[in-house]
Tab-separated table of C-alpha atoms and ligand atoms in Angstrom:
chain	number	residue	atom	x	y	z
A	1	UNK	CA	29.481	-14.157	-42.593
A	2	UNK	CA	33.288	-13.878	-42.472
A	3	UNK	CA	34.904	-12.166	-39.682
A	4	UNK	CA	35.722	-8.827	-41.315
A	5	UNK	CA	32.160	-8.650	-42.771
A	6	UNK	CA	30.822	-9.404	-39.354
A	7	UNK	CA	32.880	-6.610	-37.774
A	8	UNK	CA	31.623	-4.199	-40.337
A	9	UNK	CA	27.958	-5.180	-39.776
A	10	UNK	CA	28.377	-4.948	-36.082
A	11	UNK	CA	29.961	-1.558	-36.194
A	12	UNK	CA	27.250	-0.275	-38.461
A	13	UNK	CA	24.585	-1.367	-36.151
A	14	UNK	CA	26.463	0.220	-33.098
A	15	UNK	CA	26.274	3.586	-34.867
A	16	UNK	CA	22.642	3.258	-34.335
A	17	UNK	CA	22.446	1.510	-30.956
A	18	UNK	CA	24.838	3.826	-29.408
A	19	UNK	CA	22.151	6.490	-29.333
A	20	UNK	CA	21.021	4.531	-26.337
A	21	UNK	CA	23.866	6.063	-24.465
A	22	UNK	CA	23.439	9.869	-24.579
A	23	UNK	CA	26.378	12.244	-24.099
A	24	UNK	CA	26.869	14.000	-20.718
A	25	UNK	CA	25.401	17.273	-21.964
A	26	UNK	CA	22.334	15.470	-23.192
A	27	UNK	CA	21.866	13.729	-19.807
A	28	UNK	CA	22.251	17.026	-18.001
A	29	UNK	CA	19.739	18.596	-20.164
A	30	UNK	CA	17.108	15.790	-19.790
A	31	UNK	CA	17.761	15.785	-15.981
A	32	UNK	CA	16.963	19.476	-15.905
A	33	UNK	CA	13.902	18.989	-18.079
A	34	UNK	CA	12.375	16.300	-15.870
A	35	UNK	CA	13.234	18.457	-12.888
A	36	UNK	CA	11.385	21.366	-14.442
A	37	UNK	CA	8.448	18.951	-15.036
A	38	UNK	CA	8.371	17.893	-11.380
A	39	UNK	CA	8.493	21.449	-10.175
A	40	UNK	CA	5.669	22.406	-12.551
A	41	UNK	CA	3.600	19.288	-11.335
A	42	UNK	CA	4.204	20.130	-7.632
A	43	UNK	CA	3.526	23.802	-7.928
A	44	UNK	CA	0.227	22.883	-9.784
A	45	UNK	CA	-1.028	20.468	-7.095
A	46	UNK	CA	-3.283	22.930	-5.334
A	47	UNK	CA	-4.620	24.574	-8.596
A	48	UNK	CA	-5.747	21.342	-10.244
A	49	UNK	CA	-8.804	19.520	-9.034
A	50	UNK	CA	-8.070	16.399	-6.899
A	51	UNK	CA	-10.263	14.541	-9.150
A	52	UNK	CA	-11.331	14.979	-12.739
A	53	UNK	CA	-13.968	12.832	-14.551
A	54	UNK	CA	-12.179	13.328	-17.839
A	55	UNK	CA	-9.991	10.591	-19.301
A	56	UNK	CA	-7.976	12.515	-21.952
A	57	UNK	CA	-7.894	12.374	-25.635
A	58	UNK	CA	-7.634	8.801	-26.948
A	59	UNK	CA	-6.756	10.127	-30.548
A	60	UNK	CA	-3.441	11.354	-28.945
A	61	UNK	CA	-2.540	7.685	-28.330
A	62	UNK	CA	-3.723	5.572	-31.277
A	63	UNK	CA	-1.791	6.757	-34.345
A	64	UNK	CA	1.874	5.412	-34.460
A	65	UNK	CA	2.005	5.055	-30.763
A	66	UNK	CA	5.784	3.782	-30.645
A	67	UNK	CA	7.478	5.063	-33.894
A	68	UNK	CA	10.907	4.261	-34.980
A	69	UNK	CA	12.256	7.823	-34.893
A	70	UNK	CA	13.251	9.687	-31.685
A	71	UNK	CA	11.181	12.361	-30.043
A	72	UNK	CA	12.215	15.445	-27.965
A	73	UNK	CA	11.734	15.020	-24.219
A	74	UNK	CA	9.841	18.316	-23.690
A	75	UNK	CA	7.147	17.028	-26.168
A	76	UNK	CA	6.918	13.716	-24.297
A	77	UNK	CA	6.612	15.487	-20.831
A	78	UNK	CA	3.861	17.710	-22.294
A	79	UNK	CA	2.087	14.429	-23.272
A	80	UNK	CA	2.452	13.212	-19.744
A	81	UNK	CA	0.948	16.535	-18.340
A	82	UNK	CA	-2.064	16.617	-20.693
A	83	UNK	CA	-2.817	12.914	-21.135
A	84	UNK	CA	-1.942	11.425	-17.677
A	85	UNK	CA	-1.596	14.067	-15.002
A	86	UNK	CA	-4.754	15.957	-15.765
A	87	UNK	CA	-7.291	13.009	-15.454
A	88	UNK	CA	-8.803	10.808	-12.895
A	89	UNK	CA	-7.622	10.924	-9.224
A	90	UNK	CA	-4.500	12.831	-8.108
A	91	UNK	CA	-2.972	10.797	-5.179
A	92	UNK	CA	-0.179	13.422	-4.881
A	93	UNK	CA	-2.725	15.933	-3.736
A	94	UNK	CA	-3.235	17.027	-0.066
A	95	UNK	CA	-6.952	16.978	-0.832
A	96	UNK	CA	-6.930	13.101	-1.440
A	97	UNK	CA	-9.009	11.876	1.517
A	98	UNK	CA	-10.663	8.848	-0.174
A	99	UNK	CA	-9.893	5.164	-0.169
A	100	UNK	CA	-6.316	5.013	1.456
A	101	UNK	CA	-4.491	8.099	0.455
A	102	UNK	CA	-1.043	7.631	-1.196
A	103	UNK	CA	2.017	9.500	-0.750
A	104	UNK	CA	4.952	10.333	-3.140
A	105	UNK	CA	7.754	11.760	-0.963
A	106	UNK	CA	10.094	13.649	-3.317
A	107	UNK	CA	13.347	11.938	-2.138
A	108	UNK	CA	11.789	8.543	-2.889
A	109	UNK	CA	11.617	9.604	-6.562
A	110	UNK	CA	15.337	10.441	-6.338
A	111	UNK	CA	16.010	7.156	-4.663
A	112	UNK	CA	14.250	5.379	-7.637
A	113	UNK	CA	16.476	7.523	-9.958
A	114	UNK	CA	19.713	6.527	-8.149
A	115	UNK	CA	18.745	2.877	-8.049
A	116	UNK	CA	17.689	2.764	-11.750
A	117	UNK	CA	20.892	4.576	-12.891
A	118	UNK	CA	23.255	2.089	-11.002
A	119	UNK	CA	20.827	-0.801	-11.578
A	120	UNK	CA	22.336	-2.764	-8.667
A	121	UNK	CA	20.897	-6.276	-8.672
A	122	UNK	CA	19.066	-6.383	-5.171
A	123	UNK	CA	17.921	-9.950	-5.592
A	124	UNK	CA	20.992	-11.792	-4.517
A	125	UNK	CA	23.652	-10.869	-1.882
A	126	UNK	CA	26.434	-12.158	-4.081
A	127	UNK	CA	25.621	-9.669	-6.903
A	128	UNK	CA	25.155	-6.545	-4.608
A	129	UNK	CA	25.983	-7.129	-0.966
A	130	UNK	CA	25.321	-3.343	-0.371
A	131	UNK	CA	21.804	-3.282	-2.011
A	132	UNK	CA	20.768	-6.424	-0.267
A	133	UNK	CA	22.233	-5.411	3.091
A	134	UNK	CA	20.356	-2.109	2.838
A	135	UNK	CA	17.013	-3.929	2.185
A	136	UNK	CA	17.781	-6.333	5.041
A	137	UNK	CA	18.359	-3.461	7.454
A	138	UNK	CA	15.078	-1.842	6.346
A	139	UNK	CA	13.282	-5.151	7.002
A	140	UNK	CA	15.006	-5.479	10.305
A	141	UNK	CA	14.018	-1.853	11.203
A	142	UNK	CA	10.323	-2.694	10.516
A	143	UNK	CA	10.600	-5.918	12.372
A	144	UNK	CA	12.128	-4.020	15.264
A	145	UNK	CA	9.409	-1.325	15.319
A	146	UNK	CA	6.561	-3.920	15.478
A	147	UNK	CA	8.477	-5.927	18.000
A	148	UNK	CA	9.302	-9.053	15.924
A	149	UNK	CA	12.321	-11.029	17.101
A	150	UNK	CA	15.664	-11.034	15.271
A	151	UNK	CA	14.860	-14.505	13.986
A	152	UNK	CA	12.164	-13.069	11.802
A	153	UNK	CA	12.485	-12.247	8.122
A	154	UNK	CA	10.779	-10.420	5.391
A	155	UNK	CA	10.986	-8.617	2.158
A	156	UNK	CA	10.117	-5.577	0.258
A	157	UNK	CA	7.355	-6.426	-2.190
A	158	UNK	CA	5.640	-4.304	-4.795
A	159	UNK	CA	2.591	-3.773	-2.550
A	160	UNK	CA	0.225	-5.179	0.173
A	161	UNK	CA	-1.437	-7.597	-1.956
A	162	UNK	CA	1.574	-9.297	-3.190
A	163	UNK	CA	2.993	-9.297	0.370
A	164	UNK	CA	-0.230	-10.882	1.538
A	165	UNK	CA	0.131	-13.583	-1.017
A	166	UNK	CA	3.745	-14.386	0.305
A	167	UNK	CA	2.250	-14.526	3.938
A	168	UNK	CA	-0.541	-16.765	2.859
A	169	UNK	CA	1.724	-19.193	0.991
A	170	UNK	CA	4.127	-19.264	3.983
A	171	UNK	CA	1.267	-20.109	6.251
A	172	UNK	CA	-0.089	-22.805	3.966
A	173	UNK	CA	3.403	-24.475	3.751
A	174	UNK	CA	4.142	-24.002	7.430
A	175	UNK	CA	0.873	-25.590	8.454
A	176	UNK	CA	1.428	-28.316	5.801
A	177	UNK	CA	-1.944	-27.858	4.201
A	178	UNK	CA	-2.310	-30.492	1.513
A	179	UNK	CA	-4.646	-30.359	-1.438
A	180	UNK	CA	-7.033	-33.061	-0.161
A	181	UNK	CA	-7.446	-31.282	3.209
A	182	UNK	CA	-8.415	-27.965	1.758
A	183	UNK	CA	-12.226	-28.363	1.724
A	184	UNK	CA	-11.929	-29.115	5.516
A	185	UNK	CA	-9.626	-26.237	6.202
A	186	UNK	CA	-11.008	-23.056	7.844
A	187	UNK	CA	-9.921	-19.483	7.592
A	188	UNK	CA	-11.317	-16.868	10.089
A	189	UNK	CA	-11.626	-13.129	9.456
A	190	UNK	CA	-14.177	-10.427	9.710
A	191	UNK	CA	-16.320	-9.191	6.690
A	192	UNK	CA	-14.201	-6.048	6.938
A	193	UNK	CA	-11.033	-7.973	5.827
A	194	UNK	CA	-9.446	-6.538	2.654
A	195	UNK	CA	-10.199	-8.501	-0.482
A	196	UNK	CA	-6.523	-8.782	-1.007
A	197	UNK	CA	-6.701	-11.707	1.468
A	198	UNK	CA	-9.403	-13.504	-0.389
A	199	UNK	CA	-7.507	-13.067	-3.667
A	200	UNK	CA	-4.275	-14.405	-1.968
A	201	UNK	CA	-6.092	-17.408	-0.731
A	202	UNK	CA	-7.480	-18.180	-4.045
A	203	UNK	CA	-4.147	-17.651	-5.812
A	204	UNK	CA	-2.410	-19.841	-3.269
A	205	UNK	CA	-4.736	-22.680	-4.142
A	206	UNK	CA	-6.865	-22.277	-0.954
A	207	UNK	CA	-9.973	-21.038	-2.885
A	208	UNK	CA	-11.918	-24.075	-1.744
A	209	UNK	CA	-11.100	-23.430	1.996
A	210	UNK	CA	-14.010	-22.485	4.230
A	211	UNK	CA	-14.003	-18.753	5.150
A	212	UNK	CA	-15.779	-17.814	8.334
A	213	UNK	CA	-16.765	-14.324	8.776
A	214	UNK	CA	-16.397	-13.667	12.581
A	215	UNK	CA	-18.964	-11.170	13.813
A	216	UNK	CA	-17.871	-7.631	14.730
A	217	UNK	CA	-18.615	-5.369	17.596
A	218	UNK	CA	-20.173	-1.878	17.235
A	219	UNK	CA	-16.786	-0.538	16.210
A	220	UNK	CA	-16.132	-3.094	13.546
A	221	UNK	CA	-13.682	-5.087	15.519
A	222	UNK	CA	-13.596	-8.805	15.516
A	223	UNK	CA	-15.646	-10.354	18.379
A	224	UNK	CA	-13.398	-12.523	20.252
A	225	UNK	CA	-16.028	-14.455	21.977
A	226	UNK	CA	-17.776	-15.243	18.673
A	227	UNK	CA	-14.453	-16.441	17.319
A	228	UNK	CA	-14.009	-18.870	20.049
A	229	UNK	CA	-17.589	-20.176	19.570
A	230	UNK	CA	-16.953	-20.752	15.924
A	231	UNK	CA	-13.664	-22.482	16.601
A	232	UNK	CA	-15.435	-24.910	19.000
A	233	UNK	CA	-18.166	-25.719	16.504
A	234	UNK	CA	-15.782	-26.239	13.737
A	235	UNK	CA	-13.635	-28.627	15.818
A	236	UNK	CA	-16.801	-30.558	16.765
A	237	UNK	CA	-17.616	-30.821	13.009
A	238	UNK	CA	-14.245	-32.283	12.382
A	239	UNK	CA	-12.945	-29.460	10.352
A	240	UNK	CA	-9.493	-28.113	10.403
A	241	UNK	CA	-8.967	-24.481	11.740
A	242	UNK	CA	-5.925	-23.082	9.991
A	243	UNK	CA	-5.602	-19.300	9.654
A	244	UNK	CA	-6.829	-16.415	11.550
A	245	UNK	CA	-6.575	-12.970	9.720
A	246	UNK	CA	-6.885	-9.845	11.811
A	247	UNK	CA	-6.786	-6.330	10.579
A	248	UNK	CA	-4.534	-3.640	12.089
A	249	UNK	CA	-6.690	-0.899	10.574
A	250	UNK	CA	-9.389	-1.934	8.119
A	251	UNK	CA	-9.648	0.004	4.830
A	252	UNK	CA	-13.262	0.708	5.287
A	253	UNK	CA	-13.371	2.076	8.803
A	254	UNK	CA	-9.808	1.976	10.130
A	255	UNK	CA	-10.795	-0.492	12.930
A	256	UNK	CA	-8.141	-2.461	14.701
A	257	UNK	CA	-9.055	-5.975	15.748
A	258	UNK	CA	-8.163	-6.790	19.410
A	259	UNK	CA	-4.690	-8.227	18.431
A	260	UNK	CA	-3.700	-8.989	22.028
A	261	UNK	CA	-6.777	-10.967	22.863
A	262	UNK	CA	-6.680	-12.855	19.505
A	263	UNK	CA	-3.006	-13.885	19.800
A	264	UNK	CA	-3.489	-16.379	22.675
A	265	UNK	CA	-6.595	-17.783	20.910
A	266	UNK	CA	-4.539	-18.402	17.743
A	267	UNK	CA	-1.886	-20.106	19.815
A	268	UNK	CA	-4.166	-22.279	21.785
A	269	UNK	CA	-5.865	-23.482	18.543
A	270	UNK	CA	-2.648	-23.892	16.583
A	271	UNK	CA	-3.805	-21.334	14.021
A	272	UNK	CA	-1.402	-19.292	11.808
A	273	UNK	CA	-2.055	-15.668	13.049
A	274	UNK	CA	-1.668	-13.107	10.234
A	275	UNK	CA	-2.137	-9.437	10.667
A	276	UNK	CA	-3.047	-7.112	7.774
A	277	UNK	CA	-1.367	-3.898	8.649
A	278	UNK	CA	-1.098	-2.733	5.080
A	279	UNK	CA	-2.836	0.558	6.083
A	280	UNK	CA	-2.418	0.802	9.808
A	281	UNK	CA	0.858	-1.011	10.538
A	282	UNK	CA	3.062	2.000	10.691
A	283	UNK	CA	0.852	3.561	13.385
A	284	UNK	CA	2.860	1.521	15.834
A	285	UNK	CA	5.265	4.510	15.529
A	286	UNK	CA	2.645	6.702	17.055
A	287	UNK	CA	2.487	7.103	20.813
A	288	UNK	CA	-1.191	8.156	20.405
A	289	UNK	CA	-2.395	4.865	19.143
A	290	UNK	CA	0.357	2.200	19.540
A	291	UNK	CA	-1.612	0.661	22.670
A	292	UNK	CA	-4.360	-0.296	20.135
A	293	UNK	CA	-1.779	-2.268	18.111
A	294	UNK	CA	-0.678	-4.225	21.100
A	295	UNK	CA	-0.198	-7.854	20.198
A	296	UNK	CA	0.821	-7.217	16.693
A	297	UNK	CA	4.347	-8.754	17.818
A	298	UNK	CA	2.458	-11.946	18.597
A	299	UNK	CA	1.391	-12.516	15.019
A	300	UNK	CA	2.994	-15.126	12.770
A	301	UNK	CA	3.147	-12.830	9.813
A	302	UNK	CA	2.421	-9.226	9.096
A	303	UNK	CA	1.854	-6.971	6.069
A	304	UNK	CA	2.772	-3.394	6.399
A	305	UNK	CA	2.894	-1.017	3.475
A	306	UNK	CA	5.473	1.786	3.228
A	307	UNK	CA	3.614	3.112	0.203
A	308	UNK	CA	0.795	3.888	2.589
A	309	UNK	CA	2.114	4.600	6.139
A	310	UNK	CA	5.658	5.845	5.232
A	311	UNK	CA	4.239	8.101	2.371
A	312	UNK	CA	6.271	6.455	-0.390
A	313	UNK	CA	5.056	6.431	-3.938
A	314	UNK	CA	3.305	3.210	-5.042
A	315	UNK	CA	5.251	0.150	-5.427
A	316	UNK	CA	6.468	-0.756	-1.943
A	317	UNK	CA	4.670	-3.237	0.462
A	318	UNK	CA	6.387	-5.496	3.169
A	319	UNK	CA	5.718	-8.938	4.477
A	320	UNK	CA	7.361	-9.931	7.739
A	321	UNK	CA	7.246	-13.430	9.128
A	322	UNK	CA	8.068	-14.104	12.851
A	323	UNK	CA	9.758	-17.451	12.032
A	324	UNK	CA	12.100	-16.268	9.331
A	325	UNK	CA	12.768	-19.882	8.322
A	326	UNK	CA	9.142	-20.537	7.368
A	327	UNK	CA	9.164	-17.579	5.011
A	328	UNK	CA	12.400	-19.017	3.360
A	329	UNK	CA	11.080	-22.580	3.219
A	330	UNK	CA	8.048	-21.371	1.270
A	331	UNK	CA	10.256	-19.408	-1.249
A	332	UNK	CA	13.771	-20.531	-1.704
A	333	UNK	CA	14.835	-22.526	-4.741
A	334	UNK	CA	18.146	-23.635	-6.093
A	335	UNK	CA	19.067	-23.254	-9.750
A	336	UNK	CA	22.316	-24.736	-11.292
A	337	UNK	CA	23.157	-21.557	-13.049
A	338	UNK	CA	23.119	-19.751	-9.752
A	339	UNK	CA	25.617	-22.086	-8.081
A	340	UNK	CA	28.236	-19.218	-7.683
A	341	UNK	CA	25.996	-17.177	-5.619
A	342	UNK	CA	25.941	-19.620	-2.537
A	343	UNK	CA	28.500	-18.636	0.080
A	344	UNK	CA	28.378	-19.527	3.673
A	345	UNK	CA	29.254	-15.897	4.700
A	346	UNK	CA	26.449	-14.282	2.671
A	347	UNK	CA	23.559	-12.467	4.399
A	348	UNK	CA	20.052	-13.393	3.362
A	349	UNK	CA	18.981	-12.684	-0.281
A	350	UNK	CA	15.597	-11.534	-1.204
A	351	UNK	CA	15.418	-14.125	-3.841
A	352	UNK	CA	15.385	-16.794	-1.142
A	353	UNK	CA	12.610	-15.048	0.812
A	354	UNK	CA	10.202	-13.905	-1.995
A	355	UNK	CA	8.680	-14.988	-5.208
A	356	UNK	CA	10.919	-12.653	-7.209
A	357	UNK	CA	14.409	-13.119	-8.531
A	358	UNK	CA	15.393	-9.997	-10.501
A	359	UNK	CA	13.612	-7.128	-8.849
A	360	UNK	CA	13.573	-3.401	-8.424
A	361	UNK	CA	15.907	-2.180	-5.863
A	362	UNK	CA	13.187	-0.854	-3.637
A	363	UNK	CA	15.142	-0.116	-0.583
A	364	UNK	CA	16.777	2.906	-2.074
A	365	UNK	CA	13.402	4.748	-2.376
A	366	UNK	CA	12.727	3.890	1.269
A	367	UNK	CA	16.143	4.513	2.893
A	368	UNK	CA	16.792	7.876	1.141
A	369	UNK	CA	13.813	9.771	2.633
A	370	UNK	CA	14.079	8.118	5.987
A	371	UNK	CA	17.722	9.222	6.275
A	372	UNK	CA	17.285	12.632	4.549
A	373	UNK	CA	14.326	13.684	6.745
A	374	UNK	CA	15.074	11.594	9.907
A	375	UNK	CA	12.619	9.275	11.473
A	376	UNK	CA	11.201	11.800	13.839
A	377	UNK	CA	9.521	13.671	10.941
A	378	UNK	CA	7.608	10.496	10.001
A	379	UNK	CA	6.497	9.789	13.608
A	380	UNK	CA	5.228	13.483	13.871
A	381	UNK	CA	3.364	13.108	10.493
A	382	UNK	CA	1.714	9.827	11.683
A	383	UNK	CA	0.684	11.546	14.949
A	384	UNK	CA	-0.708	14.478	12.885
A	385	UNK	CA	-2.800	12.150	10.925
A	386	UNK	CA	-4.353	10.672	13.858
A	387	UNK	CA	-5.184	14.093	15.390
A	388	UNK	CA	-6.572	15.398	12.020
A	389	UNK	CA	-9.015	12.427	11.989
A	390	UNK	CA	-10.122	13.224	15.548
A	391	UNK	CA	-10.507	16.890	14.737
A	392	UNK	CA	-12.648	16.060	11.663
A	393	UNK	CA	-14.715	13.623	13.766
A	394	UNK	CA	-15.374	16.098	16.623
A	395	UNK	CA	-15.938	19.056	14.293
A	396	UNK	CA	-18.379	17.240	12.180
A	397	UNK	CA	-20.324	15.758	15.192
A	398	UNK	CA	-20.982	19.419	16.245
A	399	UNK	CA	-22.517	20.240	12.854
A	400	UNK	CA	-26.290	19.950	12.501
A	401	UNK	CA	-27.500	16.997	10.404
A	402	UNK	CA	-24.326	15.064	10.335
A	403	UNK	CA	-24.093	11.712	11.842
A	404	UNK	CA	-20.558	10.475	12.659
A	405	UNK	CA	-19.385	6.852	13.045
A	406	UNK	CA	-17.496	5.668	16.079
A	407	UNK	CA	-14.539	7.666	17.262
A	408	UNK	CA	-11.773	6.601	14.798
A	409	UNK	CA	-9.143	3.962	15.951
A	410	UNK	CA	-6.718	5.372	13.467
A	411	UNK	CA	-7.223	7.909	10.665
A	412	UNK	CA	-10.338	6.869	8.910
A	413	UNK	CA	-13.720	8.641	9.955
A	414	UNK	CA	-17.063	7.345	8.865
A	415	UNK	CA	-19.997	9.693	8.434
A	416	UNK	CA	-23.120	10.597	6.659
A	417	UNK	CA	-25.548	13.351	6.424
A	418	UNK	CA	-29.227	12.686	7.643
A	419	UNK	CA	-31.627	14.727	5.610
A	420	UNK	CA	-35.019	15.490	7.342
A	421	UNK	CA	-36.833	14.207	4.266
A	422	UNK	CA	-36.103	11.639	1.626
A	423	UNK	CA	-33.798	8.654	1.379
A	424	UNK	CA	-30.629	9.089	3.370
A	425	UNK	CA	-28.541	6.567	1.270
A	426	UNK	CA	-29.553	8.338	-1.935
A	427	UNK	CA	-28.712	11.715	-0.484
A	428	UNK	CA	-25.236	10.330	0.666
A	429	UNK	CA	-24.525	8.944	-2.633
A	430	UNK	CA	-25.364	12.257	-4.362
A	431	UNK	CA	-23.194	14.000	-1.712
A	432	UNK	CA	-20.099	11.961	-2.293
A	433	UNK	CA	-20.509	12.472	-6.130
A	434	UNK	CA	-21.029	16.182	-5.785
A	435	UNK	CA	-17.931	16.403	-3.548
A	436	UNK	CA	-15.827	14.601	-6.020
A	437	UNK	CA	-17.075	16.784	-8.917
A	438	UNK	CA	-16.316	19.776	-6.898
A	439	UNK	CA	-12.680	18.643	-6.880
A	440	UNK	CA	-11.435	20.678	-3.888
A	441	UNK	CA	-11.122	17.474	-1.828
A	442	UNK	CA	-11.821	13.816	-2.645
A	443	UNK	CA	-13.867	11.549	-0.449
A	444	UNK	CA	-15.085	8.114	-1.053
A	445	UNK	CA	-18.084	6.168	0.178
A	446	UNK	CA	-18.761	2.716	1.483
A	447	UNK	CA	-21.673	0.540	2.658
A	448	UNK	CA	-21.695	-0.380	6.329
A	449	UNK	CA	-24.618	-2.298	7.882
A	450	UNK	CA	-26.470	-1.812	4.580
A	451	UNK	CA	-26.254	1.929	4.899
A	452	UNK	CA	-24.178	4.281	2.578
A	453	UNK	CA	-21.580	6.215	4.553
A	454	UNK	CA	-18.982	8.577	3.391
A	455	UNK	CA	-15.185	8.109	4.479
A	456	UNK	CA	-12.641	10.445	5.284
A	457	UNK	CA	-9.103	8.837	5.334
A	458	UNK	CA	-6.039	10.832	6.309
A	459	UNK	CA	-2.842	9.543	5.210
A	460	UNK	CA	-1.165	11.999	2.699
A	461	UNK	CA	1.918	13.627	4.208
A	462	UNK	CA	0.488	16.716	2.473
A	463	UNK	CA	-2.744	16.692	4.337
A	464	UNK	CA	-2.792	19.376	7.056
A	465	UNK	CA	-5.274	21.293	9.284
A	466	UNK	CA	-6.045	23.702	6.464
A	467	UNK	CA	-7.052	20.757	4.253
A	468	UNK	CA	-9.423	19.192	6.718
A	469	UNK	CA	-11.009	22.722	7.354
A	470	UNK	CA	-11.450	23.029	3.534
A	471	UNK	CA	-13.135	19.560	3.563
A	472	UNK	CA	-15.538	20.686	6.337
A	473	UNK	CA	-16.373	23.740	4.326
A	474	UNK	CA	-16.936	21.858	1.198
A	475	UNK	CA	-19.130	19.358	2.901
A	476	UNK	CA	-21.388	22.211	4.248
A	477	UNK	CA	-21.527	24.114	0.930
A	478	UNK	CA	-22.354	20.874	-0.916
A	479	UNK	CA	-25.032	19.753	1.530
A	480	UNK	CA	-26.599	23.318	1.341
A	481	UNK	CA	-26.699	23.051	-2.429
A	482	UNK	CA	-28.230	19.522	-2.400
A	483	UNK	CA	-30.801	20.623	0.077
A	484	UNK	CA	-31.987	23.618	-2.083
B	501	PLP	C1	-4.322	-1.201	0.743
B	501	PLP	C2	-4.598	-2.406	1.666
B	501	PLP	C3	-4.270	-3.691	1.100
B	501	PLP	C4	-3.790	-3.928	-0.270
B	501	PLP	O1	-2.493	-3.407	-0.524
B	501	PLP	P1	-1.863	-2.951	-1.897
B	501	PLP	O2	-0.676	-2.317	-1.576
B	501	PLP	O3	-2.969	-1.948	-2.380
B	501	PLP	O4	-1.816	-4.115	-2.827
B	501	PLP	C5	-4.462	-4.728	1.908
B	501	PLP	N1	-5.062	-4.616	3.052
B	501	PLP	C6	-5.315	-3.276	3.665
B	501	PLP	C7	-6.009	-3.194	4.888
B	501	PLP	C8	-5.177	-2.296	2.785
B	501	PLP	O5	-5.476	-0.958	3.334
């Protein structure tokens, strides 16, 4: 093509591609329509069931899923409402009391909007000093609240699992675990450890390492003496103890391992000490329970999830590593085409501390709510969750027929109903299913010591006393119905 022809062709393509840049009036209209959708969604939270067994209408999806021609936004938002929002579990609901509840603070959504509109490049300091500095400040703030030194480092990841992978890879490299040693390398945790840890070990190439499940006490916490016995035995066998994983709040029962007792054992045995605080880490902000988390500052690495304990929408986890250089050694890489980005005055870049290069500017969704509401509101919400769990535990213990697990360390309560006749496990399986189908609250179940237990997990910022009272009422009504 000659240049005039080329110009003509380019201009004719631009008349189509410029549809990708809407006019200001169109933007305002769309913004309004999305805002209306959000209001409608939030107003309906208490009218919709927390859980629906339906999955939508697949025929709405199959034919011409992504056509060439444009569609009006209200039609697309109606599709979201009918095909996505109405089915399965509603993590935004105050009644979500199963698994580990999610959040979804409204200003976090606004933060995502701001970050996506400006699309600042938050991977490298050179590209957006402000975005990177914001994320570095958030990481330092988290390091500070858990008691890590200023020489620590970390990054905002997409969630706890990916953050765990970064921690395991850092541990592997810091302890110089080579391929041939892996079959003799030993990892210590309890059987309550989150499967994200096992998954991370396998992805990090440590799938052939030996995993020792250290016995737990009655409250599902790691038994320190049992750990010491295992360590001695393994050394005698000529094995290579490498990694100790403790939980700061297990998913199943909310148990916190005795971190302060474990830390010196890890040190004496030259173990990398990792703490999984994906669920429970932010409870260091609560004066009610922070004593339980003592020793968390002595860990070598820590995972702490703002999309759990800070009530953010899904997509934000954090890894912190006490020796920041170890995190950097495991993740930094130089590419020729990035040579302009190296300047001595630069602050740390997420790209040098994480597996990601181009990444979502996650800091904006975290900073905006923290600043807009102030940190005190978060501290109060965390205290409230702890007390709501204690309230539920005590209230249920007083009710005939219910058996409660240990007093909760954090905000997870284990319980079951003990019918006078029949199989208790079967009854409790039926109970959890009936509660889920009822839809006023959502609970999940687990198996502990070979018995089926129901779990109540309080972590939604929308869950308040009236929600827990509703849950107690639903349980009483459902048990009565099942006994009929
Ligand atoms: C949720 C959770 C994880 C996994 O984190 P994701 O953000 O879901 O990937 C790991 N450990 C514990 C204790 C958790 O509660």
